[in-house]
Amino acid sequence: MHTSSRSSTLRHWAAGGIALAMLWVSPVRAQDSDQTQGPADPSPTPSSRPDATLRQDTPLGNWSIGGRVRTRETISAKEDKTFKGSLTVPAARLEFTYQWKKRVKAVVEFDVTDGLPNGLKDAFVSMKLVDGFSVRVGRFKTPISLVELEPAARLPVIRRGLGREVLNPGVLNLTNRQVGAQLEWQCLTCTRVVRVRAGVWQPEAGRSSLEQGLGLVPMARGTVQLLDTLEVGASARGDAFSAANGGVNANWTLGVDLKHALPLGWGEWRSWVEALVGRSPVLTSVPGQHFTARAITALRVGGVKKNQFYLEPFVMASAFDPALETVNDMLWEGVGGLNFGQWKRWRLQAQYEHREAEARVPAILSTLDDDLVKRRALLVQLEVIF
């Protein structure tokens, strides 16, 4: 036991040392392994990665290697218990990307931190078809939650909090990376960006019968750019072959969201807002529909260009109502923090979280994940993107 603890501590400190050393490598960029833009986009995309740390252009296509490393200290207390601390490496990722012209892109991303059975995060191929259409097949993020779709390196928060824990596998199982196939379309003649994504995913591994739709779940998402700085979206999911207490179309999810990024000359104001309502097979014993909402806003001072120093205070608010027909059963969370660093290169982050659970929160939520209770937490994290 003592030897294992010492080995774990040395591994964490080694990862922190690697992260510090990376501050001196060549200028870097933020990763996005689940690009909102794809090969069908008429404009240059981040997938071409002209400023990737390692990049090679060949007559047969371009490939690049990038990633990120995070080292985090978390001090937290659940309910009214004593504060406890832990030093972790929540992410140590490598991403390999191959792109042939603007027609074909393949991405494989690994995370070598503890807790992943095989380390695989993303593994997909995207191919341009015709007239703004493209197709993506493999393992990648489902298009339901705006905040979950946004790459962690682009969000100001250290972790996505209550909304992440509710939507991820273990509770509602609506988001995260799943195996699927997605058809994507972007209007090539519109003056503003109009994009639609629709496909099927298999949330759980294993074999399913034809009567159960082979275990596939349809999902769709559409976004429209209303202003240069504002984008609105809507998403839908229908478990069309669910057999849970109601049969066909018993479980579903609908969502609306928006995000904006307003340049201010000396910095930028960014926000993400989302709301999801639906019915889940996990909560079949709870009457009515569940509701999830989350909002993040951050004001950056500095960092107008890559590698410039900046300060960025941010706040996040989340709420989850497992049954709209029941009162006094909500979970909510407030988050505040500050980022400091060089824009799109590295940042030192501090974040405080306060979560409350009302008296009639369903017991199943506590048994599924013991983090879904009242708690307080202070997090400090160093992140390096390369």
Coordinates of N, CA, C and O in Angstrom, one line a residue, residues 70-150:
R70 N -2.9 18.2 -17.8 CA -3.5 19.0 -16.7 C -3.0 18.3 -15.4 O -3.0 17.1 -15.3
T71 N -2.6 19.2 -14.4 CA -2.4 18.7 -13.1 C -3.2 19.5 -12.1 O -3.3 20.7 -12.2
R72 N -4.0 18.8 -11.3 CA -5.0 19.5 -10.5 C -5.0 19.1 -9.0 O -4.8 17.9 -8.7
E73 N -5.1 20.1 -8.1 CA -5.2 19.8 -6.7 C -6.7 20.2 -6.3 O -7.2 21.3 -6.6
T74 N -7.4 19.2 -5.7 CA -8.8 19.4 -5.4 C -9.0 19.2 -3.9 O -8.6 18.2 -3.3
I75 N -9.6 20.2 -3.2 CA -9.9 20.2 -1.8 C -11.4 20.2 -1.7 O -12.0 21.3 -2.1
S76 N -12.0 19.2 -1.2 CA -13.5 19.2 -1.2 C -14.0 18.5 0.1 O -13.3 17.8 0.8
A77 N -15.3 18.8 0.3 CA -16.0 18.2 1.5 C -17.4 17.9 1.0 O -18.1 18.8 0.5
K78 N -17.9 16.7 1.2 CA -19.3 16.3 0.9 C -20.1 16.4 2.2 O -19.7 16.0 3.3
E79 N -21.4 16.9 2.0 CA -22.3 17.1 3.1 C -21.5 18.0 4.1 O -21.0 19.1 3.7
D80 N -21.5 17.6 5.4 CA -20.8 18.5 6.4 C -19.5 17.8 6.9 O -19.0 18.0 8.0
K81 N -18.9 16.9 6.0 CA -17.7 16.2 6.4 C -16.5 17.0 6.3 O -16.5 18.1 5.7
T82 N -15.4 16.5 6.7 CA -14.1 17.2 6.8 C -13.6 17.4 5.3 O -13.7 16.5 4.5
F83 N -12.9 18.5 5.1 CA -12.3 18.7 3.8 C -11.1 17.8 3.6 O -10.3 17.5 4.5
K84 N -11.0 17.2 2.4 CA -9.9 16.3 2.0 C -9.4 16.8 0.7 O -10.1 17.3 -0.2
G85 N -8.0 16.6 0.5 CA -7.4 17.0 -0.7 C -6.8 15.8 -1.5 O -6.5 14.8 -1.0
S86 N -6.7 16.0 -2.8 CA -6.1 15.0 -3.7 C -5.4 15.7 -4.9 O -6.0 16.6 -5.4
L87 N -4.2 15.2 -5.2 CA -3.5 15.7 -6.3 C -3.6 14.7 -7.5 O -3.3 13.5 -7.3
T88 N -4.2 15.2 -8.6 CA -4.5 14.2 -9.7 C -4.0 14.8 -11.0 O -3.6 16.0 -11.1
V89 N -3.9 13.9 -12.0 CA -3.7 14.3 -13.4 C -4.9 14.0 -14.2 O -5.1 12.9 -14.7
P90 N -5.9 14.9 -14.2 CA -7.2 14.5 -14.9 C -7.1 14.4 -16.4 O -8.0 13.8 -17.0
A91 N -6.1 14.9 -17.0 CA -5.9 14.7 -18.4 C -4.5 14.7 -18.8 O -3.7 15.6 -18.4
A92 N -4.1 13.8 -19.6 CA -2.8 13.7 -20.3 C -3.0 13.1 -21.6 O -3.0 11.9 -21.8
R93 N -3.3 13.9 -22.6 CA -3.9 13.4 -23.9 C -2.9 13.7 -25.1 O -2.2 14.7 -25.1
L94 N -3.0 12.8 -26.0 CA -2.3 12.9 -27.3 C -3.3 12.7 -28.4 O -4.1 11.8 -28.3
E95 N -3.3 13.6 -29.4 CA -4.2 13.5 -30.5 C -3.5 13.4 -31.8 O -2.6 14.2 -32.1
F96 N -3.8 12.4 -32.6 CA -3.2 12.2 -33.9 C -4.2 12.5 -35.0 O -5.3 11.9 -35.0
T97 N -3.9 13.4 -35.9 CA -4.9 13.8 -37.0 C -4.2 13.6 -38.3 O -3.1 14.1 -38.5
Y98 N -5.0 13.0 -39.2 CA -4.6 13.0 -40.6 C -5.7 13.6 -41.5 O -6.9 13.4 -41.3
Q99 N -5.3 14.5 -42.4 CA -6.2 15.2 -43.3 C -5.7 15.2 -44.7 O -4.6 15.5 -45.0
W100 N -6.6 14.7 -45.6 CA -6.3 14.8 -47.1 C -7.1 15.9 -47.7 O -8.4 15.8 -47.8
K101 N -6.4 16.9 -48.1 CA -7.1 18.1 -48.7 C -8.2 18.6 -47.7 O -7.9 18.7 -46.5
K102 N -9.4 18.9 -48.2 CA -10.5 19.2 -47.3 C -11.6 18.2 -47.4 O -12.7 18.4 -47.0
R103 N -11.2 17.0 -47.8 CA -12.2 16.0 -48.1 C -12.3 14.9 -47.1 O -13.3 14.4 -46.7
V104 N -11.1 14.5 -46.5 CA -11.1 13.4 -45.6 C -10.3 13.8 -44.4 O -9.2 14.3 -44.5
K105 N -10.8 13.4 -43.2 CA -10.1 13.7 -41.9 C -10.2 12.5 -41.0 O -11.3 11.9 -40.9
A106 N -9.1 12.1 -40.4 CA -9.2 11.0 -39.4 C -8.5 11.4 -38.1 O -7.5 12.1 -38.2
V107 N -9.2 11.2 -37.0 CA -8.7 11.6 -35.7 C -8.7 10.5 -34.7 O -9.7 9.7 -34.6
V108 N -7.6 10.3 -34.0 CA -7.5 9.3 -32.9 C -6.9 10.1 -31.7 O -5.8 10.7 -31.8
E109 N -7.6 10.0 -30.6 CA -7.1 10.7 -29.4 C -7.1 9.7 -28.2 O -8.0 8.9 -28.0
F110 N -5.9 9.7 -27.5 CA -5.8 8.9 -26.3 C -5.6 9.7 -25.0 O -5.0 10.8 -25.1
D111 N -6.0 9.2 -23.9 CA -5.8 9.8 -22.6 C -5.1 8.7 -21.8 O -5.7 7.7 -21.5
V112 N -3.9 9.0 -21.3 CA -3.2 8.0 -20.6 C -3.3 8.1 -19.1 O -2.6 7.4 -18.3
T113 N -4.3 8.9 -18.6 CA -4.5 9.0 -17.2 C -5.3 7.8 -16.7 O -5.8 7.0 -17.4
D114 N -5.3 7.7 -15.3 CA -6.0 6.6 -14.7 C -7.5 6.6 -14.9 O -8.0 7.7 -15.1
G115 N -8.1 5.5 -14.9 CA -9.6 5.5 -15.0 C -10.2 5.1 -16.3 O -11.3 4.8 -16.4
L116 N -9.4 5.1 -17.4 CA -9.9 4.8 -18.7 C -9.4 3.3 -19.0 O -8.2 3.0 -18.9
P117 N -10.3 2.5 -19.4 CA -10.0 1.1 -19.7 C -8.9 0.9 -20.7 O -8.1 0.0 -20.6
N118 N -9.0 1.6 -21.8 CA -8.0 1.4 -22.9 C -7.4 2.8 -23.3 O -6.6 2.8 -24.3
G119 N -7.8 3.8 -22.7 CA -7.2 5.1 -23.0 C -7.8 5.8 -24.2 O -7.4 7.0 -24.5
L120 N -8.7 5.2 -24.9 CA -9.2 5.7 -26.2 C -10.3 6.8 -25.9 O -11.2 6.5 -25.2
K121 N -10.1 8.0 -26.4 CA -11.2 9.0 -26.3 C -11.9 9.1 -27.6 O -13.1 8.8 -27.7
D122 N -11.3 9.7 -28.6 CA -11.9 9.9 -29.9 C -11.3 8.9 -30.9 O -10.1 8.7 -30.9
A123 N -12.1 8.5 -31.9 CA -11.6 7.7 -33.0 C -12.6 7.7 -34.1 O -13.6 7.0 -34.1
F124 N -12.4 8.6 -35.0 CA -13.5 8.8 -36.1 C -12.8 9.2 -37.4 O -11.7 9.7 -37.5
V125 N -13.6 9.0 -38.5 CA -13.3 9.4 -39.8 C -14.4 10.3 -40.3 O -15.6 10.0 -40.2
S126 N -14.0 11.5 -40.9 CA -15.0 12.4 -41.5 C -14.7 12.6 -42.9 O -13.5 12.8 -43.3
M127 N -15.7 12.5 -43.8 CA -15.5 12.6 -45.2 C -16.5 13.6 -45.9 O -17.7 13.5 -45.6
K128 N -16.0 14.5 -46.7 CA -16.8 15.4 -47.4 C -17.5 14.7 -48.5 O -17.0 13.9 -49.3
L129 N -18.8 15.0 -48.7 CA -19.6 14.4 -49.8 C -19.8 15.5 -50.8 O -18.9 15.9 -51.5
V130 N -21.1 16.0 -51.0 CA -21.3 17.1 -52.0 C -22.2 18.1 -51.4 O -23.0 17.9 -50.5
D131 N -22.2 19.3 -52.0 CA -23.1 20.4 -51.6 C -23.2 20.7 -50.1 O -24.3 20.8 -49.6
G132 N -22.1 20.8 -49.5 CA -22.1 21.1 -48.0 C -22.3 19.9 -47.1 O -22.4 20.0 -45.9
F133 N -22.5 18.7 -47.7 CA -22.7 17.5 -46.9 C -21.4 16.8 -46.5 O -20.5 16.7 -47.4
S134 N -21.4 16.2 -45.3 CA -20.2 15.3 -45.0 C -20.8 14.3 -44.0 O -21.9 14.4 -43.5
V135 N -20.0 13.2 -43.8 CA -20.4 12.1 -42.9 C -19.3 11.8 -42.0 O -18.1 11.9 -42.3
R136 N -19.6 11.5 -40.7 CA -18.6 11.2 -39.7 C -19.0 9.8 -39.1 O -20.2 9.6 -38.7
V137 N -18.1 8.9 -38.9 CA -18.3 7.6 -38.4 C -17.2 7.3 -37.4 O -16.0 7.5 -37.7
G138 N -17.6 6.7 -36.3 CA -16.6 6.3 -35.3 C -17.1 6.6 -33.9 O -18.3 6.6 -33.6
R139 N -16.1 6.9 -33.0 CA -16.4 7.3 -31.6 C -16.1 8.8 -31.4 O -15.0 9.2 -31.6
F140 N -17.2 9.5 -31.1 CA -17.0 11.0 -30.8 C -18.2 11.5 -30.0 O -19.1 10.7 -29.6
K141 N -18.2 12.8 -29.7 CA -19.2 13.3 -28.8 C -20.6 13.4 -29.5 O -20.7 13.7 -30.6
T142 N -21.6 13.1 -28.7 CA -23.0 13.2 -29.2 C -23.4 14.7 -29.2 O -23.0 15.4 -28.3
P143 N -24.3 15.1 -30.1 CA -24.6 16.5 -30.3 C -25.8 17.0 -29.5 O -26.6 17.7 -30.0
I144 N -25.8 16.7 -28.2 CA -27.0 17.1 -27.4 C -26.7 18.3 -26.6 O -27.4 19.3 -26.6
S145 N -25.6 18.4 -25.8 CA -25.3 19.5 -24.9 C -24.2 20.4 -25.5 O -23.2 20.0 -25.9
L146 N -24.6 21.7 -25.6 CA -23.6 22.7 -26.1 C -22.4 22.7 -25.3 O -21.2 22.7 -25.8
V147 N -22.5 22.8 -23.9 CA -21.3 22.9 -23.1 C -20.5 21.6 -23.1 O -19.2 21.7 -23.1
E148 N -21.1 20.4 -23.3 CA -20.3 19.2 -23.4 C -19.6 19.1 -24.7 O -18.5 18.5 -24.8
L149 N -20.2 19.7 -25.8 CA -19.6 19.6 -27.1 C -18.3 20.5 -27.1 O -17.4 20.3 -27.9
E150 N -18.4 21.6 -26.4 CA -17.3 22.6 -26.4 C -16.0 21.9 -25.8 O -16.0 21.3 -24.7

